[in-house]
Tab-separated table of C-alpha atoms in Angstrom:
chain	number	residue	atom	x	y	z
A	1	MET	CA	74.359	112.321	96.694
A	2	ARG	CA	73.160	111.073	100.079
A	3	MET	CA	75.211	107.963	100.824
A	4	LEU	CA	77.089	106.880	103.910
A	5	ILE	CA	80.455	106.850	102.140
A	6	ASN	CA	83.655	108.895	101.927
A	7	VAL	CA	84.346	108.944	98.185
A	8	PRO	CA	83.154	106.529	95.495
A	9	GLU	CA	86.722	105.466	94.687
A	10	THR	CA	87.288	103.869	98.128
A	11	VAL	CA	83.825	102.517	98.926
A	12	VAL	CA	84.766	98.822	98.492
A	13	ALA	CA	88.066	99.127	100.370
A	14	ASP	CA	86.341	101.007	103.196
A	15	ALA	CA	83.685	98.306	103.463
A	16	LEU	CA	86.317	95.575	103.560
A	17	ARG	CA	88.194	97.344	106.361
A	18	GLY	CA	84.954	97.577	108.299
A	19	MET	CA	84.211	93.918	107.682
A	20	ALA	CA	87.647	92.938	108.946
A	21	ALA	CA	87.093	94.917	112.140
A	22	ALA	CA	83.665	93.370	112.724
A	23	HIS	CA	84.611	89.768	111.919
A	24	PRO	CA	87.976	88.643	113.296
A	25	GLU	CA	87.068	85.085	112.295
A	26	LEU	CA	87.815	86.181	108.725
A	27	THR	CA	91.080	87.124	107.069
A	28	VAL	CA	90.320	90.136	104.870
A	29	ASP	CA	92.993	91.176	102.381
A	30	VAL	CA	91.861	94.708	101.574
A	31	GLU	CA	94.579	95.405	99.018
A	32	ASN	CA	94.056	92.219	96.996
A	33	ARG	CA	90.297	92.024	97.607
A	34	VAL	CA	90.054	88.506	99.017
A	35	ILE	CA	88.038	87.336	102.056
A	36	VAL	CA	89.087	83.975	103.548
A	37	ARG	CA	88.064	81.778	106.474
A	38	ARG	CA	90.736	82.314	109.101
A	39	ASP	CA	91.091	78.550	109.605
A	40	ALA	CA	91.712	77.893	105.894
A	41	PRO	CA	92.957	75.692	104.422
A	42	VAL	CA	91.107	72.931	106.281
A	43	ALA	CA	92.890	69.601	105.849
A	44	GLY	CA	91.070	67.154	103.590
A	45	LYS	CA	88.218	69.571	102.854
A	46	VAL	CA	87.038	70.729	99.435
A	47	ALA	CA	87.236	74.527	99.346
A	48	LEU	CA	84.423	76.677	97.950
A	49	VAL	CA	85.275	80.002	96.295
A	50	SER	CA	82.777	82.473	94.916
A	51	GLY	CA	82.670	86.150	94.122
A	52	GLY	CA	81.183	88.902	92.047
A	53	GLY	CA	80.651	92.608	91.976
A	54	SER	CA	80.181	94.439	95.259
A	55	GLY	CA	76.775	95.917	96.000
A	56	HIS	CA	74.980	92.596	96.564
A	57	GLU	CA	75.905	92.159	100.247
A	58	PRO	CA	75.866	89.934	102.187
A	59	LEU	CA	76.556	87.971	98.974
A	60	HIS	CA	79.388	86.820	98.750
A	61	GLY	CA	81.724	87.913	101.534
A	62	GLY	CA	79.007	87.586	104.139
A	63	PHE	CA	78.750	83.883	103.341
A	64	VAL	CA	82.379	82.999	104.097
A	65	GLY	CA	82.743	80.698	107.086
A	66	PRO	CA	82.012	77.211	108.420
A	67	GLY	CA	79.187	75.588	106.487
A	68	MET	CA	79.455	77.802	103.406
A	69	LEU	CA	82.282	79.434	101.457
A	70	SER	CA	85.996	79.126	102.108
A	71	ALA	CA	86.742	82.413	100.329
A	72	ALA	CA	85.098	85.199	98.355
A	73	CYS	CA	86.412	87.730	95.843
A	74	PRO	CA	84.614	91.099	95.809
A	75	GLY	CA	84.918	93.167	92.649
A	76	GLU	CA	84.201	96.841	92.296
A	77	VAL	CA	80.515	97.759	92.504
A	78	PHE	CA	78.591	95.698	89.934
A	79	THR	CA	81.909	94.674	88.331
A	80	SER	CA	83.389	91.201	88.158
A	81	PRO	CA	86.462	90.417	90.243
A	82	VAL	CA	89.598	89.660	88.234
A	83	PRO	CA	91.301	86.277	87.728
A	84	ASP	CA	94.237	87.204	89.981
A	85	GLN	CA	91.829	87.586	92.914
A	86	MET	CA	90.265	84.219	92.237
A	87	LEU	CA	93.631	82.522	91.872
A	88	ARG	CA	94.864	84.075	95.120
A	89	ALA	CA	91.702	82.891	96.896
A	90	ALA	CA	91.996	79.357	95.501
A	91	ALA	CA	95.633	79.097	96.566
A	92	ALA	CA	94.813	80.370	100.068
A	93	VAL	CA	92.117	77.789	100.750
A	94	ASN	CA	93.275	74.743	98.787
A	95	SER	CA	94.093	71.801	101.072
A	96	GLY	CA	94.798	69.398	98.242
A	97	ALA	CA	91.195	68.154	98.074
A	98	GLY	CA	90.296	70.563	95.268
A	99	VAL	CA	88.459	73.865	94.872
A	100	LEU	CA	84.905	74.442	93.666
A	101	PHE	CA	84.207	77.761	91.953
A	102	ILE	CA	80.567	78.909	92.304
A	103	VAL	CA	79.857	81.368	89.502
A	104	LYS	CA	76.780	83.467	88.763
A	105	ASN	CA	75.963	83.539	85.059
A	106	TYR	CA	77.211	86.991	84.090
A	107	THR	CA	79.636	87.286	81.214
A	108	GLY	CA	82.474	88.915	83.153
A	109	ASP	CA	82.207	86.489	86.052
A	110	VAL	CA	82.147	83.470	83.742
A	111	LEU	CA	85.138	84.570	81.664
A	112	ASN	CA	87.257	85.549	84.674
A	113	PHE	CA	86.504	82.418	86.690
A	114	ASP	CA	87.297	80.289	83.629
A	115	MET	CA	90.638	82.039	83.272
A	116	ALA	CA	91.325	81.665	86.991
A	117	ALA	CA	90.556	77.937	86.790
A	118	GLU	CA	93.143	77.534	84.036
A	119	LEU	CA	95.728	79.453	86.062
A	120	ALA	CA	94.958	77.401	89.193
A	121	GLU	CA	95.288	74.116	87.343
A	122	ASP	CA	98.654	75.298	85.991
A	123	GLU	CA	99.689	75.573	89.648
A	124	GLY	CA	98.476	72.069	90.447
A	125	ILE	CA	95.150	73.038	92.040
A	126	GLN	CA	92.237	70.835	90.984
A	127	VAL	CA	89.237	73.033	90.133
A	128	ALA	CA	85.575	72.295	89.393
A	129	LYS	CA	82.813	74.806	88.670
A	130	VAL	CA	79.084	75.268	89.235
A	131	LEU	CA	77.309	77.886	87.114
A	132	VAL	CA	74.216	79.432	88.737
A	133	ASN	CA	71.503	80.448	86.246
A	134	ASP	CA	68.188	80.364	88.080
A	135	ASP	CA	66.410	83.551	86.928
A	136	VAL	CA	63.341	82.736	84.820
A	137	ALA	CA	62.543	86.361	83.960
A	138	VAL	CA	64.548	86.495	80.732
A	139	THR	CA	66.653	84.145	78.643
A	140	ASP	CA	69.319	86.727	77.783
A	141	SER	CA	70.031	90.121	79.342
A	142	LEU	CA	72.460	93.022	79.240
A	143	TYR	CA	75.177	91.071	81.057
A	144	THR	CA	74.605	87.434	80.212
A	145	ALA	CA	74.018	84.799	77.602
A	146	GLY	CA	71.313	82.587	79.022
A	147	ARG	CA	69.634	83.011	82.362
A	148	ARG	CA	71.032	85.231	85.089
A	149	GLY	CA	72.333	83.901	88.387
A	150	THR	CA	70.444	85.331	91.370
A	151	GLY	CA	68.926	84.007	94.598
A	152	ALA	CA	69.788	80.346	94.032
A	153	THR	CA	73.418	81.305	94.603
A	154	LEU	CA	72.680	81.275	98.333
A	155	PHE	CA	71.163	77.782	98.129
A	156	VAL	CA	74.139	76.450	96.149
A	157	GLU	CA	76.704	77.984	98.506
A	158	LYS	CA	74.922	76.749	101.630
A	159	ILE	CA	74.126	73.200	100.525
A	160	ALA	CA	77.392	72.546	98.690
A	161	GLY	CA	79.235	74.163	101.597
A	162	ALA	CA	77.653	71.719	104.035
A	163	ALA	CA	78.650	68.793	101.825
A	164	ALA	CA	82.230	70.062	101.693
A	165	ASP	CA	82.348	70.481	105.468
A	166	GLU	CA	81.324	66.825	105.810
A	167	GLY	CA	84.420	65.851	103.849
A	168	GLN	CA	82.654	64.794	100.676
A	169	PRO	CA	84.944	64.662	97.604
A	170	LEU	CA	85.127	67.371	94.950
A	171	GLU	CA	83.137	65.425	92.359
A	172	ARG	CA	80.276	64.906	94.809
A	173	VAL	CA	80.273	68.508	96.071
A	174	GLU	CA	80.194	69.723	92.465
A	175	ALA	CA	77.321	67.357	91.629
A	176	ILE	CA	75.334	68.575	94.643
A	177	GLY	CA	75.885	72.197	93.646
A	178	ARG	CA	74.718	71.490	90.111
A	179	GLN	CA	71.664	69.631	91.407
A	180	VAL	CA	70.687	72.570	93.610
A	181	ASN	CA	70.995	74.981	90.701
A	182	GLU	CA	68.978	72.726	88.400
A	183	ASN	CA	66.260	72.464	91.056
A	184	SER	CA	66.035	76.256	91.607
A	185	ARG	CA	64.124	79.075	89.920
A	186	SER	CA	63.916	82.801	90.763
A	187	PHE	CA	61.984	85.921	89.785
A	188	GLY	CA	62.623	89.487	90.951
A	189	VAL	CA	60.609	92.704	91.084
A	190	ALA	CA	61.865	96.286	91.453
A	191	LEU	CA	59.837	99.086	93.006
A	192	SER	CA	62.679	101.591	92.575
A	193	ALA	CA	66.014	101.782	90.818
A	194	CYS	CA	69.323	101.482	92.644
A	195	SER	CA	72.037	104.155	92.746
A	196	THR	CA	75.719	103.276	92.455
A	197	PRO	CA	78.276	105.335	94.395
A	198	ALA	CA	80.056	106.291	91.161
A	199	LYS	CA	76.892	107.571	89.481
A	200	GLY	CA	75.170	108.939	92.552
A	201	SER	CA	71.763	108.746	90.912
A	202	PRO	CA	69.379	105.991	89.777
A	203	THR	CA	70.959	103.586	87.313
A	204	PHE	CA	67.778	103.237	85.274
A	205	ASP	CA	64.576	105.170	84.824
A	206	LEU	CA	61.578	103.768	86.664
A	207	PRO	CA	58.795	106.369	86.728
A	208	ASP	CA	56.787	107.012	89.871
A	209	GLY	CA	53.880	104.644	90.220
A	210	GLU	CA	55.454	101.896	88.084
A	211	LEU	CA	57.360	98.694	88.833
A	212	GLU	CA	59.679	96.409	86.856
A	213	LEU	CA	58.631	92.763	86.730
A	214	GLY	CA	61.582	90.421	86.296
A	215	VAL	CA	64.347	92.890	87.137
A	216	GLY	CA	67.965	91.716	87.385
A	217	ILE	CA	70.228	92.354	90.372
A	218	HIS	CA	72.118	95.065	88.472
A	219	GLY	CA	68.916	96.747	87.383
A	220	GLU	CA	68.713	94.900	84.068
A	221	PRO	CA	65.224	95.104	82.573
A	222	GLY	CA	62.827	92.239	83.044
A	223	ARG	CA	59.660	91.126	81.291
A	224	GLU	CA	57.549	94.259	81.499
A	225	ARG	CA	56.651	97.403	83.401
A	226	ARG	CA	53.267	97.884	84.969
A	227	PRO	CA	51.500	100.374	87.196
A	228	MET	CA	52.075	99.669	90.881
A	229	MET	CA	50.416	96.493	92.128
A	230	THR	CA	49.501	95.151	95.568
A	231	SER	CA	51.783	92.718	97.378
A	232	GLY	CA	49.392	89.886	96.594
A	233	GLU	CA	49.260	90.756	92.888
A	234	ILE	CA	53.057	90.943	92.682
A	235	ALA	CA	53.367	87.603	94.451
A	236	ASP	CA	50.849	86.047	92.056
A	237	PHE	CA	52.909	87.209	89.068
A	238	ALA	CA	56.303	86.211	90.533
A	239	VAL	CA	55.344	82.787	91.879
A	240	ASP	CA	53.375	81.916	88.758
A	241	ALA	CA	56.440	82.806	86.642
A	242	VAL	CA	58.576	80.463	88.756
A	243	LEU	CA	56.065	77.604	88.835
A	244	ASP	CA	55.403	77.894	85.105
A	245	ASP	CA	59.077	76.923	84.710
A	246	MET	CA	59.196	74.140	87.296
A	247	SER	CA	56.787	71.523	88.610
A	248	PRO	CA	57.967	70.591	92.100
A	249	ARG	CA	57.331	66.995	93.061
A	250	ASN	CA	59.182	67.348	96.358
A	251	PRO	CA	58.958	70.075	99.011
A	252	VAL	CA	60.726	73.352	98.280
A	253	LEU	CA	63.006	75.762	100.053
A	254	VAL	CA	61.603	79.286	99.774
A	255	LEU	CA	63.766	82.410	99.735
A	256	VAL	CA	61.911	85.714	99.915
A	257	ASN	CA	64.805	88.063	99.330
A	258	GLY	CA	64.912	91.817	99.717
A	259	MET	CA	66.721	93.866	97.085
A	260	GLY	CA	68.296	96.128	99.717
A	261	ALA	CA	65.805	98.866	100.580
A	262	THR	CA	62.640	96.929	101.376
A	263	PRO	CA	61.830	96.707	105.117
A	264	LEU	CA	61.284	93.352	106.775
A	265	LEU	CA	57.733	94.439	107.580
A	266	GLU	CA	57.009	94.419	103.847
A	267	LEU	CA	59.069	91.289	103.125
A	268	TYR	CA	57.213	89.233	105.729
A	269	GLY	CA	53.890	90.472	104.342
A	270	PHE	CA	55.071	89.514	100.861
A	271	ASN	CA	56.078	86.099	102.175
A	272	ALA	CA	52.544	85.587	103.472
A	273	GLU	CA	51.289	86.085	99.931
A	274	VAL	CA	53.932	83.746	98.498
A	275	GLN	CA	52.937	81.038	100.990
A	276	ARG	CA	49.242	81.558	100.133
A	277	ILE	CA	49.931	80.882	96.464
A	278	LEU	CA	52.149	77.853	97.109
A	279	THR	CA	49.474	76.336	99.345
A	280	ALA	CA	46.824	76.939	96.707
A	281	ARG	CA	49.043	75.328	94.050
A	282	GLY	CA	49.700	72.289	96.251
A	283	VAL	CA	53.414	72.972	96.696
A	284	ALA	CA	54.786	71.750	100.033
A	285	VAL	CA	57.205	74.124	101.778
A	286	ALA	CA	60.107	72.556	103.681
A	287	ARG	CA	61.858	75.725	104.909
A	288	THR	CA	61.498	79.480	104.395
A	289	LEU	CA	64.130	82.203	104.620
A	290	VAL	CA	63.127	85.886	104.581
A	291	GLY	CA	65.529	88.834	104.482
A	292	ASN	CA	68.120	90.768	102.504
A	293	TYR	CA	70.630	88.229	101.167
A	294	VAL	CA	71.217	88.900	97.455
A	295	THR	CA	70.766	92.641	97.195
A	296	SER	CA	71.144	95.423	94.663
A	297	LEU	CA	72.466	98.353	96.708
A	298	ASP	CA	69.454	100.514	97.627
A	299	MET	CA	66.909	99.041	95.229
A	300	ALA	CA	63.425	98.587	96.647
A	301	GLY	CA	61.822	95.316	95.694
A	302	ALA	CA	62.057	91.592	96.275
A	303	SER	CA	62.767	88.282	94.613
A	304	VAL	CA	61.336	84.817	95.127
A	305	THR	CA	63.497	81.695	94.787
A	306	LEU	CA	62.221	78.138	95.056
A	307	CYS	CA	64.473	75.098	95.292
A	308	GLN	CA	63.057	71.577	95.163
A	309	VAL	CA	64.780	69.399	97.757
A	310	ASP	CA	64.942	65.732	98.628
A	311	GLY	CA	65.875	64.410	102.059
A	312	GLU	CA	69.616	64.703	101.440
A	313	LEU	CA	69.503	68.299	100.191
A	314	LEU	CA	67.243	69.288	103.088
A	315	ARG	CA	69.632	67.667	105.570
A	316	LEU	CA	72.508	69.670	104.095
A	317	TRP	CA	70.452	72.861	104.185
A	318	ASP	CA	69.727	72.300	107.877
A	319	ALA	CA	73.394	71.599	108.686
A	320	PRO	CA	75.117	74.163	110.938
A	321	VAL	CA	76.467	77.335	109.376
A	322	ARG	CA	78.351	80.270	110.866
A	323	THR	CA	78.958	83.253	108.591
A	324	ALA	CA	78.432	86.993	108.871
A	325	GLY	CA	75.253	86.831	106.799
A	326	LEU	CA	73.777	83.433	107.667
A	327	ARG	CA	74.068	81.343	110.804
A	328	TRP	CA	72.249	78.606	112.653
A	329	GLY	CA	72.995	75.404	114.546
A	330	MET	CA	76.343	76.534	115.969
């Protein structure tokens, strides 16, 4: 096993200690697995809490900070955090204005966040929830009933986070988050499998010279396997799958997201193909983000996420943000 780790059992704790050392603007509770804005709770501000299995960095801990999340709960690798983590995070960031849970549609995440919401409300914390289910590749998968939550999570956390930082009330921040999710679609492609620290070898079999179209961020199977294709051919398949499921009337945000092991040289080339197709299909592009944001350990591949935006959503997207994984305007 060639990984830059000590032992698999401590990989998440070691990463959290390193994050704490690199980002003093965060309060990182290594033992209880909670990452919080150091200035939390912010008086009068709706707090945003998200989380999920580790291995998708910078999602979610890398998106904690002004303009995005108030707290994040990292689970073990590809494993949901537990309700106690979520409750601890909600209590740490609640200012009395309420807490919004942002949840990717995976069974463990959904069940545990639901339980945490009940526990928080028992303690007098008002909780709302946005479920992210943007992946058009499959309706049901190994870990979910319905569509999986993938790249749109970043759009929801950023845009809803900006609304919360403006002081908008919980009901409005929740509605904005739901609107962003409803306006978003994603499709992912794997060129290689990922390897978890515990297993130390690929988590699924992807033969040389083949790729998985519609892969999930844990390596769940997608629509089909094919012999290797060019960047342009992959982009044609991915963007067509997204646009077959949505008909944008307004401009879109574009996320060309790396799965963890794909160099920026390739991602920018892939983005050129994505932009070519959108232009040909008459889809106006408002903003584009390229990089590794919602990853799957060391998987090679990419995903495309489109989010239709109006003037208000675009304004919130452009609002300042300062986190470990995303920052502009500050």
